[in-house]
């Protein structure tokens, strides 16, 4: 295998040579933002949407990304090319940069640190066909979940609790209201209508979520951005979660409650087909 090339603060370097300063604020405070972008057939899927969200997260955190949108996009394209990624992902992170540890922001001349690297990754086709299980976990995160920030401790604790019990995902709830997965958005189907939490400060407005909304709208599937309760989740006809890496993932069991017939529901399957078709159109790959 060739030695992977990564991007670190303006340079393309071999991974073993990529060293991060101990006073980087991303490392010390989680003071930064990130994106995970999918690559299919060597092509980037929903690139502009991810890049736009990165700049929006930066603005919400008062963080200046030291590259223009187009420059940063070409860095992503170059990484995919040099690492010859066919099916995989790009991870990109921007922290507030390196400065002596202090809580308030450093002076304006401190430049943000940008890193990016690629990873080979297959589509989770088996799980998409069979469905996965999830666990309900109280949402203990902060109130700005709309920012794709590096501070993921709440998400990690939720995922760990679910994973340690053999579940694929933790579906989080604030009291009675279901918010989202620990690394995905959550959806239910009720009377043929898809419901998902509105894009407020309490969830990350997923790019996959937006593609699903667009596909549902185009194909006459009712899609409603409205909160639903834990009881509504458990009595739903279908449940699915969605993210860049999981795509449209059916959830067939939550805790010990079987959802529907315990197999992926028909609307979820239809959305998977539409989503695969969209990938095929955008990235010229085979549909499932
Ligand atoms: N996670 N909600 C949360 C909390 C997430 O972490 C993610 C994605 C999503 C879905 O967003 P998108 O469709 O844009 O991937 C929703 C990424 C994949 C991660 O942290 O690895």
PDB file of C-alpha atoms and ligand atoms in Angstrom:
ATOM      1  CA  UNK A   1       0.000   0.000   0.000  1.00  0.00           C
ATOM      2  CA  UNK A   2       1.274   3.468  -0.817  1.00  0.00           C
ATOM      3  CA  UNK A   3       1.943   5.820   2.099  1.00  0.00           C
ATOM      4  CA  UNK A   4      -1.069   8.027   2.509  1.00  0.00           C
ATOM      5  CA  UNK A   5      -0.783  11.729   1.820  1.00  0.00           C
ATOM      6  CA  UNK A   6      -2.576  14.102   4.185  1.00  0.00           C
ATOM      7  CA  UNK A   7      -3.091  17.853   4.228  1.00  0.00           C
ATOM      8  CA  UNK A   8      -1.726  19.798   7.202  1.00  0.00           C
ATOM      9  CA  UNK A   9      -1.679  23.598   7.376  1.00  0.00           C
ATOM     10  CA  UNK A  10      -1.043  24.395   3.756  1.00  0.00           C
ATOM     11  CA  UNK A  11       1.069  21.386   2.829  1.00  0.00           C
ATOM     12  CA  UNK A  12       0.549  17.915   1.466  1.00  0.00           C
ATOM     13  CA  UNK A  13       2.717  15.604   3.570  1.00  0.00           C
ATOM     14  CA  UNK A  14       3.061  11.898   4.271  1.00  0.00           C
ATOM     15  CA  UNK A  15       0.927  10.834   7.196  1.00  0.00           C
ATOM     16  CA  UNK A  16       3.914   9.864   9.367  1.00  0.00           C
ATOM     17  CA  UNK A  17       5.272  13.400   8.968  1.00  0.00           C
ATOM     18  CA  UNK A  18       2.020  15.132   9.941  1.00  0.00           C
ATOM     19  CA  UNK A  19       2.582  16.400  13.488  1.00  0.00           C
ATOM     20  CA  UNK A  20       0.140  18.473  15.498  1.00  0.00           C
ATOM     21  CA  UNK A  21       1.240  21.079  18.058  1.00  0.00           C
ATOM     22  CA  UNK A  22       0.309  20.303  21.685  1.00  0.00           C
ATOM     23  CA  UNK A  23      -1.105  23.812  22.023  1.00  0.00           C
ATOM     24  CA  UNK A  24      -3.458  23.476  19.108  1.00  0.00           C
ATOM     25  CA  UNK A  25      -6.864  24.591  20.420  1.00  0.00           C
ATOM     26  CA  UNK A  26      -8.560  21.741  18.606  1.00  0.00           C
ATOM     27  CA  UNK A  27      -6.472  19.325  20.651  1.00  0.00           C
ATOM     28  CA  UNK A  28      -6.831  21.171  23.975  1.00  0.00           C
ATOM     29  CA  UNK A  29     -10.407  22.482  23.846  1.00  0.00           C
ATOM     30  CA  UNK A  30     -12.133  20.777  20.935  1.00  0.00           C
ATOM     31  CA  UNK A  31     -12.231  24.368  19.656  1.00  0.00           C
ATOM     32  CA  UNK A  32     -12.877  23.634  16.014  1.00  0.00           C
ATOM     33  CA  UNK A  33     -15.176  22.186  13.406  1.00  0.00           C
ATOM     34  CA  UNK A  34     -15.159  19.285  10.973  1.00  0.00           C
ATOM     35  CA  UNK A  35     -16.856  17.597   8.040  1.00  0.00           C
ATOM     36  CA  UNK A  36     -17.003  14.021   6.784  1.00  0.00           C
ATOM     37  CA  UNK A  37     -17.538  13.845   3.045  1.00  0.00           C
ATOM     38  CA  UNK A  38     -18.272  10.683   1.029  1.00  0.00           C
ATOM     39  CA  UNK A  39     -16.421   9.538  -2.068  1.00  0.00           C
ATOM     40  CA  UNK A  40     -18.053   7.128  -4.502  1.00  0.00           C
ATOM     41  CA  UNK A  41     -16.274   5.948  -7.621  1.00  0.00           C
ATOM     42  CA  UNK A  42     -13.541   8.533  -7.082  1.00  0.00           C
ATOM     43  CA  UNK A  43     -16.136  11.351  -7.112  1.00  0.00           C
ATOM     44  CA  UNK A  44     -17.161  13.510  -4.160  1.00  0.00           C
ATOM     45  CA  UNK A  45     -20.837  13.308  -3.193  1.00  0.00           C
ATOM     46  CA  UNK A  46     -22.657  16.528  -2.138  1.00  0.00           C
ATOM     47  CA  UNK A  47     -19.334  18.369  -1.933  1.00  0.00           C
ATOM     48  CA  UNK A  48     -20.677  21.926  -2.009  1.00  0.00           C
ATOM     49  CA  UNK A  49     -23.269  21.213   0.671  1.00  0.00           C
ATOM     50  CA  UNK A  50     -20.581  19.906   3.052  1.00  0.00           C
ATOM     51  CA  UNK A  51     -18.245  22.787   2.317  1.00  0.00           C
ATOM     52  CA  UNK A  52     -21.036  25.315   2.824  1.00  0.00           C
ATOM     53  CA  UNK A  53     -21.915  23.751   6.170  1.00  0.00           C
ATOM     54  CA  UNK A  54     -18.238  23.919   7.212  1.00  0.00           C
ATOM     55  CA  UNK A  55     -18.153  27.671   6.534  1.00  0.00           C
ATOM     56  CA  UNK A  56     -21.498  28.100   8.316  1.00  0.00           C
ATOM     57  CA  UNK A  57     -20.207  26.216  11.378  1.00  0.00           C
ATOM     58  CA  UNK A  58     -17.107  28.448  11.290  1.00  0.00           C
ATOM     59  CA  UNK A  59     -19.219  31.587  11.227  1.00  0.00           C
ATOM     60  CA  UNK A  60     -21.339  30.397  14.156  1.00  0.00           C
ATOM     61  CA  UNK A  61     -18.117  29.801  16.165  1.00  0.00           C
ATOM     62  CA  UNK A  62     -16.499  33.075  15.056  1.00  0.00           C
ATOM     63  CA  UNK A  63     -13.689  31.027  13.531  1.00  0.00           C
ATOM     64  CA  UNK A  64     -11.913  32.136  10.382  1.00  0.00           C
ATOM     65  CA  UNK A  65     -11.051  29.399   7.898  1.00  0.00           C
ATOM     66  CA  UNK A  66      -7.711  30.434   6.376  1.00  0.00           C
ATOM     67  CA  UNK A  67      -8.703  29.267   2.885  1.00  0.00           C
ATOM     68  CA  UNK A  68     -11.312  30.363   0.392  1.00  0.00           C
ATOM     69  CA  UNK A  69     -14.116  27.935  -0.427  1.00  0.00           C
ATOM     70  CA  UNK A  70     -12.610  27.087  -3.835  1.00  0.00           C
ATOM     71  CA  UNK A  71      -9.089  26.587  -2.480  1.00  0.00           C
ATOM     72  CA  UNK A  72     -10.339  24.257   0.219  1.00  0.00           C
ATOM     73  CA  UNK A  73     -12.419  22.320  -2.309  1.00  0.00           C
ATOM     74  CA  UNK A  74      -9.406  21.822  -4.557  1.00  0.00           C
ATOM     75  CA  UNK A  75      -7.414  20.511  -1.570  1.00  0.00           C
ATOM     76  CA  UNK A  76     -10.101  17.840  -1.100  1.00  0.00           C
ATOM     77  CA  UNK A  77     -10.041  16.937  -4.805  1.00  0.00           C
ATOM     78  CA  UNK A  78      -6.257  16.725  -4.809  1.00  0.00           C
ATOM     79  CA  UNK A  79      -6.170  14.432  -1.756  1.00  0.00           C
ATOM     80  CA  UNK A  80      -8.630  12.044  -3.397  1.00  0.00           C
ATOM     81  CA  UNK A  81      -6.545  12.042  -6.531  1.00  0.00           C
ATOM     82  CA  UNK A  82      -3.135  11.480  -4.911  1.00  0.00           C
ATOM     83  CA  UNK A  83      -4.462   8.785  -2.584  1.00  0.00           C
ATOM     84  CA  UNK A  84      -6.415   7.205  -5.450  1.00  0.00           C
ATOM     85  CA  UNK A  85      -9.567   6.883  -3.341  1.00  0.00           C
ATOM     86  CA  UNK A  86     -12.372   5.090  -5.143  1.00  0.00           C
ATOM     87  CA  UNK A  87     -14.843   4.367  -2.348  1.00  0.00           C
ATOM     88  CA  UNK A  88     -14.192   6.191   0.879  1.00  0.00           C
ATOM     89  CA  UNK A  89     -14.395   9.440   2.733  1.00  0.00           C
ATOM     90  CA  UNK A  90     -12.570  12.682   3.400  1.00  0.00           C
ATOM     91  CA  UNK A  91     -12.248  14.017   6.933  1.00  0.00           C
ATOM     92  CA  UNK A  92     -11.600  17.733   7.181  1.00  0.00           C
ATOM     93  CA  UNK A  93     -11.030  19.683  10.377  1.00  0.00           C
ATOM     94  CA  UNK A  94     -10.398  23.327  11.156  1.00  0.00           C
ATOM     95  CA  UNK A  95      -9.351  24.377  14.654  1.00  0.00           C
ATOM     96  CA  UNK A  96      -8.858  27.889  16.001  1.00  0.00           C
ATOM     97  CA  UNK A  97      -5.115  27.372  15.740  1.00  0.00           C
ATOM     98  CA  UNK A  98      -2.110  27.269  18.027  1.00  0.00           C
ATOM     99  CA  UNK A  99      -1.704  29.636  20.986  1.00  0.00           C
ATOM    100  CA  UNK A 100      -0.792  29.446  24.701  1.00  0.00           C
ATOM    101  CA  UNK A 101      -3.681  27.838  26.562  1.00  0.00           C
ATOM    102  CA  UNK A 102      -6.297  30.385  27.549  1.00  0.00           C
ATOM    103  CA  UNK A 103     -10.058  30.117  27.276  1.00  0.00           C
ATOM    104  CA  UNK A 104     -10.712  33.333  25.377  1.00  0.00           C
ATOM    105  CA  UNK A 105      -9.872  33.452  21.699  1.00  0.00           C
ATOM    106  CA  UNK A 106      -6.287  34.209  20.629  1.00  0.00           C
ATOM    107  CA  UNK A 107      -5.416  37.444  18.814  1.00  0.00           C
ATOM    108  CA  UNK A 108      -6.576  37.804  15.227  1.00  0.00           C
ATOM    109  CA  UNK A 109      -3.164  36.994  13.771  1.00  0.00           C
ATOM    110  CA  UNK A 110      -3.392  33.350  14.921  1.00  0.00           C
ATOM    111  CA  UNK A 111      -4.377  31.340  11.896  1.00  0.00           C
ATOM    112  CA  UNK A 112      -6.764  28.375  12.078  1.00  0.00           C
ATOM    113  CA  UNK A 113      -5.231  24.903  11.659  1.00  0.00           C
ATOM    114  CA  UNK A 114      -6.595  22.913   8.751  1.00  0.00           C
ATOM    115  CA  UNK A 115      -6.144  19.180   8.356  1.00  0.00           C
ATOM    116  CA  UNK A 116      -7.670  16.769   5.879  1.00  0.00           C
ATOM    117  CA  UNK A 117      -7.168  13.102   5.108  1.00  0.00           C
ATOM    118  CA  UNK A 118      -8.859  10.364   3.151  1.00  0.00           C
ATOM    119  CA  UNK A 119     -10.006   6.895   4.103  1.00  0.00           C
ATOM    120  CA  UNK A 120     -11.103   3.861   2.088  1.00  0.00           C
ATOM    121  CA  UNK A 121     -14.604   2.798   3.088  1.00  0.00           C
ATOM    122  CA  UNK A 122     -17.216   0.494   1.574  1.00  0.00           C
ATOM    123  CA  UNK A 123     -20.925   1.212   1.540  1.00  0.00           C
ATOM    124  CA  UNK A 124     -22.606  -0.634   4.476  1.00  0.00           C
ATOM    125  CA  UNK A 125     -24.751  -2.667   2.070  1.00  0.00           C
ATOM    126  CA  UNK A 126     -25.387  -5.687   4.302  1.00  0.00           C
ATOM    127  CA  UNK A 127     -26.618  -3.560   7.197  1.00  0.00           C
ATOM    128  CA  UNK A 128     -28.674  -1.460   4.812  1.00  0.00           C
ATOM    129  CA  UNK A 129     -30.396  -4.612   3.566  1.00  0.00           C
ATOM    130  CA  UNK A 130     -30.944  -6.263   6.933  1.00  0.00           C
ATOM    131  CA  UNK A 131     -31.463  -3.240   9.156  1.00  0.00           C
ATOM    132  CA  UNK A 132     -29.739  -2.466  12.456  1.00  0.00           C
ATOM    133  CA  UNK A 133     -30.733  -2.088  16.094  1.00  0.00           C
ATOM    134  CA  UNK A 134     -30.626   1.057  18.215  1.00  0.00           C
ATOM    135  CA  UNK A 135     -30.841   2.042  21.848  1.00  0.00           C
ATOM    136  CA  UNK A 136     -32.616   5.024  23.389  1.00  0.00           C
ATOM    137  CA  UNK A 137     -30.249   7.338  25.278  1.00  0.00           C
ATOM    138  CA  UNK A 138     -30.998  10.634  27.012  1.00  0.00           C
ATOM    139  CA  UNK A 139     -29.587  13.544  25.005  1.00  0.00           C
ATOM    140  CA  UNK A 140     -27.176  15.299  27.373  1.00  0.00           C
ATOM    141  CA  UNK A 141     -25.439  17.439  24.752  1.00  0.00           C
ATOM    142  CA  UNK A 142     -25.167  21.227  24.689  1.00  0.00           C
ATOM    143  CA  UNK A 143     -27.710  23.482  22.992  1.00  0.00           C
ATOM    144  CA  UNK A 144     -25.782  24.208  19.768  1.00  0.00           C
ATOM    145  CA  UNK A 145     -25.916  20.807  18.106  1.00  0.00           C
ATOM    146  CA  UNK A 146     -26.417  22.639  14.784  1.00  0.00           C
ATOM    147  CA  UNK A 147     -22.676  23.417  14.816  1.00  0.00           C
ATOM    148  CA  UNK A 148     -20.529  20.523  13.570  1.00  0.00           C
ATOM    149  CA  UNK A 149     -18.054  21.107  16.368  1.00  0.00           C
ATOM    150  CA  UNK A 150     -15.173  18.900  17.475  1.00  0.00           C
ATOM    151  CA  UNK A 151     -16.739  18.719  20.943  1.00  0.00           C
ATOM    152  CA  UNK A 152     -18.401  15.336  20.625  1.00  0.00           C
ATOM    153  CA  UNK A 153     -18.237  13.993  24.180  1.00  0.00           C
ATOM    154  CA  UNK A 154     -22.018  13.811  24.573  1.00  0.00           C
ATOM    155  CA  UNK A 155     -22.274  11.964  21.257  1.00  0.00           C
ATOM    156  CA  UNK A 156     -19.435   9.626  22.188  1.00  0.00           C
ATOM    157  CA  UNK A 157     -20.943   8.691  25.555  1.00  0.00           C
ATOM    158  CA  UNK A 158     -24.265   7.934  23.860  1.00  0.00           C
ATOM    159  CA  UNK A 159     -22.656   5.864  21.096  1.00  0.00           C
ATOM    160  CA  UNK A 160     -20.477   3.973  23.569  1.00  0.00           C
ATOM    161  CA  UNK A 161     -23.471   3.053  25.704  1.00  0.00           C
ATOM    162  CA  UNK A 162     -25.298   1.725  22.648  1.00  0.00           C
ATOM    163  CA  UNK A 163     -22.254   0.029  21.104  1.00  0.00           C
ATOM    164  CA  UNK A 164     -21.307  -1.707  24.351  1.00  0.00           C
ATOM    165  CA  UNK A 165     -24.725  -3.372  24.231  1.00  0.00           C
ATOM    166  CA  UNK A 166     -24.275  -4.417  20.631  1.00  0.00           C
ATOM    167  CA  UNK A 167     -26.361  -1.674  19.017  1.00  0.00           C
ATOM    168  CA  UNK A 168     -25.441   0.183  15.854  1.00  0.00           C
ATOM    169  CA  UNK A 169     -26.711   3.562  17.043  1.00  0.00           C
ATOM    170  CA  UNK A 170     -27.953   5.508  20.048  1.00  0.00           C
ATOM    171  CA  UNK A 171     -31.166   7.394  19.334  1.00  0.00           C
ATOM    172  CA  UNK A 172     -31.141  10.392  21.646  1.00  0.00           C
ATOM    173  CA  UNK A 173     -34.115  12.099  23.286  1.00  0.00           C
ATOM    174  CA  UNK A 174     -34.534  15.224  25.378  1.00  0.00           C
ATOM    175  CA  UNK A 175     -37.233  14.153  27.801  1.00  0.00           C
ATOM    176  CA  UNK A 176     -40.070  12.863  25.626  1.00  0.00           C
ATOM    177  CA  UNK A 177     -38.780  14.375  22.378  1.00  0.00           C
ATOM    178  CA  UNK A 178     -36.545  12.380  20.058  1.00  0.00           C
ATOM    179  CA  UNK A 179     -33.719  14.550  18.704  1.00  0.00           C
ATOM    180  CA  UNK A 180     -31.257  12.561  16.588  1.00  0.00           C
ATOM    181  CA  UNK A 181     -28.758   9.700  16.576  1.00  0.00           C
ATOM    182  CA  UNK A 182     -25.311  10.063  18.122  1.00  0.00           C
ATOM    183  CA  UNK A 183     -23.842  10.389  14.616  1.00  0.00           C
ATOM    184  CA  UNK A 184     -26.944  10.413  12.418  1.00  0.00           C
ATOM    185  CA  UNK A 185     -30.375  11.979  11.993  1.00  0.00           C
ATOM    186  CA  UNK A 186     -33.450   9.967  12.995  1.00  0.00           C
ATOM    187  CA  UNK A 187     -36.694   9.494  11.057  1.00  0.00           C
ATOM    188  CA  UNK A 188     -39.966   7.652  11.607  1.00  0.00           C
ATOM    189  CA  UNK A 189     -42.725   6.648   9.207  1.00  0.00           C
ATOM    190  CA  UNK A 190     -46.293   7.014  10.401  1.00  0.00           C
ATOM    191  CA  UNK A 191     -49.312   6.543   8.092  1.00  0.00           C
ATOM    192  CA  UNK A 192     -47.003   6.774   5.089  1.00  0.00           C
ATOM    193  CA  UNK A 193     -45.516  10.121   6.186  1.00  0.00           C
ATOM    194  CA  UNK A 194     -41.873  10.636   7.161  1.00  0.00           C
ATOM    195  CA  UNK A 195     -41.270  12.667  10.310  1.00  0.00           C
ATOM    196  CA  UNK A 196     -37.944  14.067  11.479  1.00  0.00           C
ATOM    197  CA  UNK A 197     -36.872  16.666  14.053  1.00  0.00           C
ATOM    198  CA  UNK A 198     -36.878  20.201  12.560  1.00  0.00           C
ATOM    199  CA  UNK A 199     -33.457  21.695  11.776  1.00  0.00           C
ATOM    200  CA  UNK A 200     -33.144  23.710  14.991  1.00  0.00           C
ATOM    201  CA  UNK A 201     -30.215  24.195  17.389  1.00  0.00           C
ATOM    202  CA  UNK A 202     -30.984  20.757  18.889  1.00  0.00           C
ATOM    203  CA  UNK A 203     -29.803  18.702  15.898  1.00  0.00           C
ATOM    204  CA  UNK A 204     -27.226  18.762  13.158  1.00  0.00           C
ATOM    205  CA  UNK A 205     -28.927  19.518   9.853  1.00  0.00           C
ATOM    206  CA  UNK A 206     -27.482  16.496   8.052  1.00  0.00           C
ATOM    207  CA  UNK A 207     -26.590  16.668   4.404  1.00  0.00           C
ATOM    208  CA  UNK A 208     -28.027  13.155   3.962  1.00  0.00           C
ATOM    209  CA  UNK A 209     -31.211  14.390   5.679  1.00  0.00           C
ATOM    210  CA  UNK A 210     -31.437  17.212   3.124  1.00  0.00           C
ATOM    211  CA  UNK A 211     -30.971  14.817   0.186  1.00  0.00           C
ATOM    212  CA  UNK A 212     -33.683  12.544   1.633  1.00  0.00           C
ATOM    213  CA  UNK A 213     -36.047  15.511   1.993  1.00  0.00           C
ATOM    214  CA  UNK A 214     -35.391  16.517  -1.597  1.00  0.00           C
ATOM    215  CA  UNK A 215     -35.956  12.949  -2.849  1.00  0.00           C
ATOM    216  CA  UNK A 216     -39.149  12.588  -0.815  1.00  0.00           C
ATOM    217  CA  UNK A 217     -40.490  15.920  -2.097  1.00  0.00           C
ATOM    218  CA  UNK A 218     -39.683  15.038  -5.721  1.00  0.00           C
ATOM    219  CA  UNK A 219     -41.284  11.631  -5.447  1.00  0.00           C
ATOM    220  CA  UNK A 220     -44.494  12.617  -3.705  1.00  0.00           C
ATOM    221  CA  UNK A 221     -43.564  11.102  -0.334  1.00  0.00           C
ATOM    222  CA  UNK A 222     -44.918  13.297   2.491  1.00  0.00           C
ATOM    223  CA  UNK A 223     -41.963  14.597   4.544  1.00  0.00           C
ATOM    224  CA  UNK A 224     -42.708  16.584   7.678  1.00  0.00           C
ATOM    225  CA  UNK A 225     -40.119  18.350   9.849  1.00  0.00           C
ATOM    226  CA  UNK A 226     -41.877  18.027  13.179  1.00  0.00           C
ATOM    227  CA  UNK A 227     -40.768  16.601  16.498  1.00  0.00           C
ATOM    228  CA  UNK A 228     -41.993  13.184  17.587  1.00  0.00           C
ATOM    229  CA  UNK A 229     -41.969  11.483  20.967  1.00  0.00           C
ATOM    230  CA  UNK A 230     -40.259   8.381  22.275  1.00  0.00           C
ATOM    231  CA  UNK A 231     -43.681   6.624  22.288  1.00  0.00           C
ATOM    232  CA  UNK A 232     -44.245   7.616  18.661  1.00  0.00           C
ATOM    233  CA  UNK A 233     -40.802   6.282  17.802  1.00  0.00           C
ATOM    234  CA  UNK A 234     -41.475   2.940  19.468  1.00  0.00           C
ATOM    235  CA  UNK A 235     -44.868   2.562  17.775  1.00  0.00           C
ATOM    236  CA  UNK A 236     -43.668   3.766  14.336  1.00  0.00           C
ATOM    237  CA  UNK A 237     -44.326   1.672  11.227  1.00  0.00           C
ATOM    238  CA  UNK A 238     -40.717   2.215  10.185  1.00  0.00           C
ATOM    239  CA  UNK A 239     -37.612   3.889  11.599  1.00  0.00           C
ATOM    240  CA  UNK A 240     -34.455   4.816   9.786  1.00  0.00           C
ATOM    241  CA  UNK A 241     -31.376   6.856  10.525  1.00  0.00           C
ATOM    242  CA  UNK A 242     -29.246   8.703   7.988  1.00  0.00           C
ATOM    243  CA  UNK A 243     -25.717  10.002   7.691  1.00  0.00           C
ATOM    244  CA  UNK A 244     -22.874  10.409   5.232  1.00  0.00           C
ATOM    245  CA  UNK A 245     -21.421   7.022   6.141  1.00  0.00           C
ATOM    246  CA  UNK A 246     -24.662   5.113   6.912  1.00  0.00           C
ATOM    247  CA  UNK A 247     -26.761   6.544   4.053  1.00  0.00           C
ATOM    248  CA  UNK A 248     -30.408   5.471   4.628  1.00  0.00           C
ATOM    249  CA  UNK A 249     -30.131   2.852   7.380  1.00  0.00           C
ATOM    250  CA  UNK A 250     -33.238   0.945   8.537  1.00  0.00           C
ATOM    251  CA  UNK A 251     -33.659   0.468  12.296  1.00  0.00           C
ATOM    252  CA  UNK A 252     -35.588  -2.730  12.975  1.00  0.00           C
ATOM    253  CA  UNK A 253     -35.391  -2.817  16.762  1.00  0.00           C
ATOM    254  CA  UNK A 254     -35.073  -0.157  19.476  1.00  0.00           C
ATOM    255  CA  UNK A 255     -34.042  -1.505  22.887  1.00  0.00           C
ATOM    256  CA  UNK A 256     -36.230  -4.635  23.047  1.00  0.00           C
ATOM    257  CA  UNK A 257     -39.070  -3.284  20.890  1.00  0.00           C
ATOM    258  CA  UNK A 258     -39.366  -4.707  17.380  1.00  0.00           C
ATOM    259  CA  UNK A 259     -40.294  -2.068  14.802  1.00  0.00           C
ATOM    260  CA  UNK A 260     -42.922  -3.071  12.215  1.00  0.00           C
ATOM    261  CA  UNK A 261     -42.219  -6.617  11.065  1.00  0.00           C
ATOM    262  CA  UNK A 262     -38.611  -6.470  12.283  1.00  0.00           C
ATOM    263  CA  UNK A 263     -37.323  -5.993   8.742  1.00  0.00           C
ATOM    264  CA  UNK A 264     -36.633  -2.808   6.720  1.00  0.00           C
ATOM    265  CA  UNK A 265     -39.925  -1.105   5.859  1.00  0.00           C
ATOM    266  CA  UNK A 266     -41.152  -0.476   2.307  1.00  0.00           C
ATOM    267  CA  UNK A 267     -40.804   3.317   2.411  1.00  0.00           C
ATOM    268  CA  UNK A 268     -37.292   3.040   3.839  1.00  0.00           C
ATOM    269  CA  UNK A 269     -36.385   0.598   1.048  1.00  0.00           C
ATOM    270  CA  UNK A 270     -37.847   2.973  -1.528  1.00  0.00           C
ATOM    271  CA  UNK A 271     -35.754   5.839  -0.138  1.00  0.00           C
ATOM    272  CA  UNK A 272     -32.643   3.645  -0.242  1.00  0.00           C
ATOM    273  CA  UNK A 273     -33.317   2.989  -3.939  1.00  0.00           C
ATOM    274  CA  UNK A 274     -33.834   6.687  -4.652  1.00  0.00           C
ATOM    275  CA  UNK A 275     -30.687   7.529  -2.691  1.00  0.00           C
ATOM    276  CA  UNK A 276     -28.631   4.938  -4.593  1.00  0.00           C
ATOM    277  CA  UNK A 277     -29.974   6.315  -7.850  1.00  0.00           C
ATOM    278  CA  UNK A 278     -28.896   9.797  -6.802  1.00  0.00           C
ATOM    279  CA  UNK A 279     -25.384   8.524  -5.987  1.00  0.00           C
ATOM    280  CA  UNK A 280     -25.301   6.781  -9.353  1.00  0.00           C
ATOM    281  CA  UNK A 281     -26.322   9.953 -11.173  1.00  0.00           C
ATOM    282  CA  UNK A 282     -23.904  12.204  -9.296  1.00  0.00           C
ATOM    283  CA  UNK A 283     -20.930   9.860  -9.069  1.00  0.00           C
ATOM    284  CA  UNK A 284     -21.582   7.461 -11.947  1.00  0.00           C
ATOM    285  CA  UNK A 285     -21.694   4.309  -9.801  1.00  0.00           C
ATOM    286  CA  UNK A 286     -23.780   1.154  -9.917  1.00  0.00           C
ATOM    287  CA  UNK A 287     -27.075   1.325  -8.048  1.00  0.00           C
ATOM    288  CA  UNK A 288     -27.629  -1.351  -5.350  1.00  0.00           C
TER     289      UNK A 288
HETATM  290  N1  LIG B   1     -21.831  12.433  11.516  1.00  0.00           N
HETATM  291  N2  LIG B   1     -26.222  14.190  13.402  1.00  0.00           N
HETATM  292  C1  LIG B   1     -25.024  14.010  13.984  1.00  0.00           C
HETATM  293  C2  LIG B   1     -24.896  14.247  15.448  1.00  0.00           C
HETATM  294  C3  LIG B   1     -23.923  13.609  13.206  1.00  0.00           C
HETATM  295  O1  LIG B   1     -22.730  13.451  13.784  1.00  0.00           O
HETATM  296  C4  LIG B   1     -24.104  13.369  11.816  1.00  0.00           C
HETATM  297  C5  LIG B   1     -22.973  12.953  10.932  1.00  0.00           C
HETATM  298  C6  LIG B   1     -25.382  13.554  11.257  1.00  0.00           C
HETATM  299  C7  LIG B   1     -25.660  13.352   9.799  1.00  0.00           C
HETATM  300  O2  LIG B   1     -25.053  14.354   9.031  1.00  0.00           O
HETATM  301  P1  LIG B   1     -24.586  14.086   7.525  1.00  0.00           P
HETATM  302  O3  LIG B   1     -25.757  13.489   6.818  1.00  0.00           O
HETATM  303  O4  LIG B   1     -24.239  15.427   7.039  1.00  0.00           O
HETATM  304  O5  LIG B   1     -23.440  13.127   7.584  1.00  0.00           O
HETATM  305  C8  LIG B   1     -26.410  13.988  12.085  1.00  0.00           C
HETATM  306  C9  LIG B   1     -20.637  12.212  10.749  1.00  0.00           C
HETATM  307  C10 LIG B   1     -20.793  11.287   9.607  1.00  0.00           C
HETATM  308  C11 LIG B   1     -19.517  11.832  11.698  1.00  0.00           C
HETATM  309  O6  LIG B   1     -19.403  12.494  12.720  1.00  0.00           O
HETATM  310  O7  LIG B   1     -18.758  10.914  11.398  1.00  0.00           O
END
